[in-house]
Amino acid sequence: MSAPVLVLNTGSSSLKYRVVDAADGTVLASGLVERIGEATGRVEHRVDGSTHAVDVPVADHEAAIAAALDAFATHGPDLAGVGLRAVGHRVVHGGTRFAEPVLVDDDLVAAVHELAPLAPLHNPANAVGLEAARRAFADLPHVAVFDTAFHQTLPPAAHTYAVPAAWREAGVRRYGFHGTSVAFVSRAATAALGRAVDDTRLIVLHLGNGASATAVDGGRSVATSMGLTPLEGLVMGSRSGDLDPAVLGHVRRELSLDADEVERQLNAASGLRGLAGDNDMRGVVAAAEAGDADAELALDVYCHRIRSYVGAYLAQLGGLDAVVLTGGVGENSLAVRARALDGLAHLGIEVDAHRNVTERPGPGWAARISPDGAPVAVLVVPTDEEWEIASQAVALLDAAAGARPGGS
Ligand code: ADP
């Protein structure tokens, strides 16, 4: 049965929206409001294969939602006619409080604000978006889906940092991110393998601008590479991933950088950008192919880190059914897929050169790029976080309706 959901992803100066049918992932319309709070803003609305763009000032998030509603009214679809079931919200940080999607009420909005110290760039914007959307869609249920929730199953050994008690009491631990994506592709991969969820061990490599590795055992996250923040782990577009924590003090002293500047450079001037001057993998691969030594090194470091995590997580899982690749790089970069998993045949992990080129995954289903008979499948699954948010929102509402006396 069709179940359209309006999915909102609110950033500090942008609002992404999509109307998606939770039943099958069909996108009815999508859009982006950019440069909220600046002198000139922009609204891009996509429907029926056309993009309608308009430059207008957008004062705040309330105005951003109003601008999106205008775009629906002008270009369709008619939101009242669509029969929206819910509004689904992407919220970045749920701390240790939220392991599941949650119906939005005043307490939930307050909790998202309270968790702001853990995600100062994201949670305050998410909370403002929640409040504005609740006013704009007062008659619809709103559901918050947290990017950290899927990783709340991490065992203490995997989420505890070996730091003083006072730090741990201040919330310093591994939370993990990309959870919505990992939940989505894990399910699709398990279905493609034809295995029972309880009996399936996966390593999910989400390689986008941000990048993470997650070990999934029986549908539960048991190890993940991102930590207190999304800075830890794999090499990313502009983030360093893992490094010796003593580097922070060293560059503060030697380069006279303050703590905020060190953190900014680790997030925005490191990773592929720091090594090769380009945060876009397409540019890095092209430069390496043209003989650029910096780009070649960047690719080597990127792939070396991935292999290290695959080996580590294989050891944690004690066996492996599939490596699952997703995100812009994982879904599209044949060169990185082949290179990152090169030399792992002794672990049963191999990319078939022909299949890597010819096999194409579809929305929600996997392409197998490992050879026939390989002990470990290598699967490419396009992620769809909005569909996952819509599905989780509808599942929550259905469960709530079923639990109510007289509910169906
Ligand atoms: P985000 O994390 O912002 O959602 P994406 O998942 O879209 O980002 O991933 C963006 C990354 O995917 C960029 O580094 C981009 O270069 C890379 N990418 C997209 N298409 C290709 C392609 N055809 N070949 C190589 N890399 C690609």
mmCIF file of N, CA and C and ligand atoms in Angstrom, residues 16 178 206-211 237 272 279-283 285 326-334 336 383 385, ligand 1:
data_model
loop_
_atom_site.group_PDB
_atom_site.id
_atom_site.type_symbol
_atom_site.label_atom_id
_atom_site.label_comp_id
_atom_site.label_asym_id
_atom_site.label_seq_id
_atom_site.Cartn_x
_atom_site.Cartn_y
_atom_site.Cartn_z
ATOM 1 N N LYS A 16 17.000 20.066 2.753
ATOM 2 C CA LYS A 16 16.735 19.120 1.664
ATOM 3 C C LYS A 16 15.412 18.449 1.963
ATOM 4 N N HIS A 178 26.283 7.474 9.936
ATOM 5 C CA HIS A 178 25.877 6.759 8.706
ATOM 6 C C HIS A 178 24.941 5.586 9.032
ATOM 7 N N HIS A 206 30.721 2.494 3.654
ATOM 8 C CA HIS A 206 29.989 3.638 3.096
ATOM 9 C C HIS A 206 31.044 4.664 2.690
ATOM 10 N N LEU A 207 31.272 4.776 1.377
ATOM 11 C CA LEU A 207 32.336 5.654 0.865
ATOM 12 C C LEU A 207 31.706 6.803 0.086
ATOM 13 N N GLY A 208 31.423 7.900 0.777
ATOM 14 C CA GLY A 208 30.901 9.094 0.113
ATOM 15 C C GLY A 208 31.880 10.223 0.371
ATOM 16 N N ASN A 209 31.379 11.453 0.565
ATOM 17 C CA ASN A 209 32.273 12.512 1.043
ATOM 18 C C ASN A 209 32.758 12.163 2.439
ATOM 19 N N GLY A 210 31.802 11.779 3.297
ATOM 20 C CA GLY A 210 32.169 11.130 4.553
ATOM 21 C C GLY A 210 32.339 9.648 4.250
ATOM 22 N N ALA A 211 33.140 8.955 5.034
ATOM 23 C CA ALA A 211 33.333 7.526 4.763
ATOM 24 C C ALA A 211 33.432 6.778 6.090
ATOM 25 N N GLY A 237 36.700 12.743 2.080
ATOM 26 C CA GLY A 237 36.927 13.804 1.112
ATOM 27 C C GLY A 237 37.819 14.900 1.682
ATOM 28 N N LEU A 272 41.413 13.512 1.296
ATOM 29 C CA LEU A 272 41.855 13.613 -0.110
ATOM 30 C C LEU A 272 42.272 15.040 -0.435
ATOM 31 N N ASN A 279 38.887 17.256 -3.010
ATOM 32 C CA ASN A 279 38.106 16.373 -2.144
ATOM 33 C C ASN A 279 37.191 15.450 -2.941
ATOM 34 N N ASP A 280 37.176 15.615 -4.267
ATOM 35 C CA ASP A 280 36.277 14.823 -5.109
ATOM 36 C C ASP A 280 37.041 13.633 -5.694
ATOM 37 N N MET A 281 36.545 12.424 -5.404
ATOM 38 C CA MET A 281 37.276 11.233 -5.828
ATOM 39 C C MET A 281 37.464 11.169 -7.347
ATOM 40 N N ARG A 282 36.489 11.680 -8.112
ATOM 41 C CA ARG A 282 36.642 11.650 -9.576
ATOM 42 C C ARG A 282 37.898 12.389 -10.003
ATOM 43 N N GLY A 283 38.111 13.565 -9.386
ATOM 44 C CA GLY A 283 39.297 14.365 -9.720
ATOM 45 C C GLY A 283 40.578 13.673 -9.285
ATOM 46 N N VAL A 285 41.124 10.390 -8.907
ATOM 47 C CA VAL A 285 41.401 9.232 -9.780
ATOM 48 C C VAL A 285 41.941 9.726 -11.128
ATOM 49 N N THR A 326 28.939 1.077 -0.677
ATOM 50 C CA THR A 326 27.889 2.053 -0.979
ATOM 51 C C THR A 326 28.454 3.467 -0.877
ATOM 52 N N GLY A 327 27.593 4.490 -1.103
ATOM 53 C CA GLY A 327 28.049 5.886 -1.143
ATOM 54 C C GLY A 327 28.570 6.196 -2.547
ATOM 55 N N GLY A 328 28.758 7.477 -2.823
ATOM 56 C CA GLY A 328 29.137 7.905 -4.181
ATOM 57 C C GLY A 328 30.356 7.187 -4.722
ATOM 58 N N VAL A 329 31.375 6.993 -3.896
ATOM 59 C CA VAL A 329 32.595 6.314 -4.352
ATOM 60 C C VAL A 329 32.348 4.807 -4.468
ATOM 61 N N GLY A 330 31.753 4.221 -3.449
ATOM 62 C CA GLY A 330 31.511 2.775 -3.447
ATOM 63 C C GLY A 330 30.590 2.347 -4.579
ATOM 64 N N GLU A 331 29.611 3.204 -4.903
ATOM 65 C CA GLU A 331 28.653 2.845 -5.944
ATOM 66 C C GLU A 331 29.199 3.073 -7.345
ATOM 67 N N ASN A 332 30.128 4.027 -7.475
ATOM 68 C CA ASN A 332 30.505 4.462 -8.831
ATOM 69 C C ASN A 332 31.959 4.298 -9.216
ATOM 70 N N SER A 333 32.866 4.294 -8.254
ATOM 71 C CA SER A 333 34.277 4.311 -8.641
ATOM 72 C C SER A 333 34.828 2.889 -8.782
ATOM 73 N N LEU A 334 34.847 2.416 -10.024
ATOM 74 C CA LEU A 334 35.320 1.057 -10.289
ATOM 75 C C LEU A 334 36.773 0.940 -9.853
ATOM 76 N N VAL A 336 38.466 2.555 -7.479
ATOM 77 C CA VAL A 336 38.666 2.476 -6.024
ATOM 78 C C VAL A 336 38.176 1.136 -5.489
ATOM 79 N N THR A 383 22.812 3.350 -1.714
ATOM 80 C CA THR A 383 22.115 3.682 -0.475
ATOM 81 C C THR A 383 20.943 4.613 -0.759
ATOM 82 N N GLU A 385 18.985 6.914 1.948
ATOM 83 C CA GLU A 385 18.670 7.250 3.340
ATOM 84 C C GLU A 385 17.254 7.782 3.491
HETATM 85 P P1 ADP B 1 27.810 12.554 0.425
HETATM 86 O O1 ADP B 1 28.627 11.853 1.464
HETATM 87 O O2 ADP B 1 27.981 14.036 0.432
HETATM 88 O O3 ADP B 1 26.367 12.087 0.340
HETATM 89 P P2 ADP B 1 28.223 10.997 -1.987
HETATM 90 O O4 ADP B 1 27.811 9.708 -1.362
HETATM 91 O O5 ADP B 1 27.403 11.547 -3.091
HETATM 92 O O6 ADP B 1 28.500 12.143 -0.949
HETATM 93 O O7 ADP B 1 29.721 10.755 -2.533
HETATM 94 C C1 ADP B 1 30.470 11.780 -3.090
HETATM 95 C C2 ADP B 1 31.757 11.187 -3.609
HETATM 96 O O8 ADP B 1 31.456 10.209 -4.609
HETATM 97 C C3 ADP B 1 32.690 12.203 -4.274
HETATM 98 O O9 ADP B 1 34.019 11.995 -3.841
HETATM 99 C C4 ADP B 1 32.563 11.860 -5.749
HETATM 100 O O10 ADP B 1 33.752 12.129 -6.437
HETATM 101 C C5 ADP B 1 32.338 10.381 -5.693
HETATM 102 N N1 ADP B 1 31.772 9.904 -6.968
HETATM 103 C C6 ADP B 1 30.539 10.123 -7.463
HETATM 104 N N2 ADP B 1 30.447 9.586 -8.709
HETATM 105 C C7 ADP B 1 31.650 9.022 -8.994
HETATM 106 C C8 ADP B 1 32.197 8.315 -10.103
HETATM 107 N N3 ADP B 1 31.466 8.065 -11.200
HETATM 108 N N4 ADP B 1 33.485 7.907 -10.027
HETATM 109 C C9 ADP B 1 34.221 8.164 -8.933
HETATM 110 N N5 ADP B 1 33.769 8.803 -7.850
HETATM 111 C C10 ADP B 1 32.496 9.233 -7.874
#
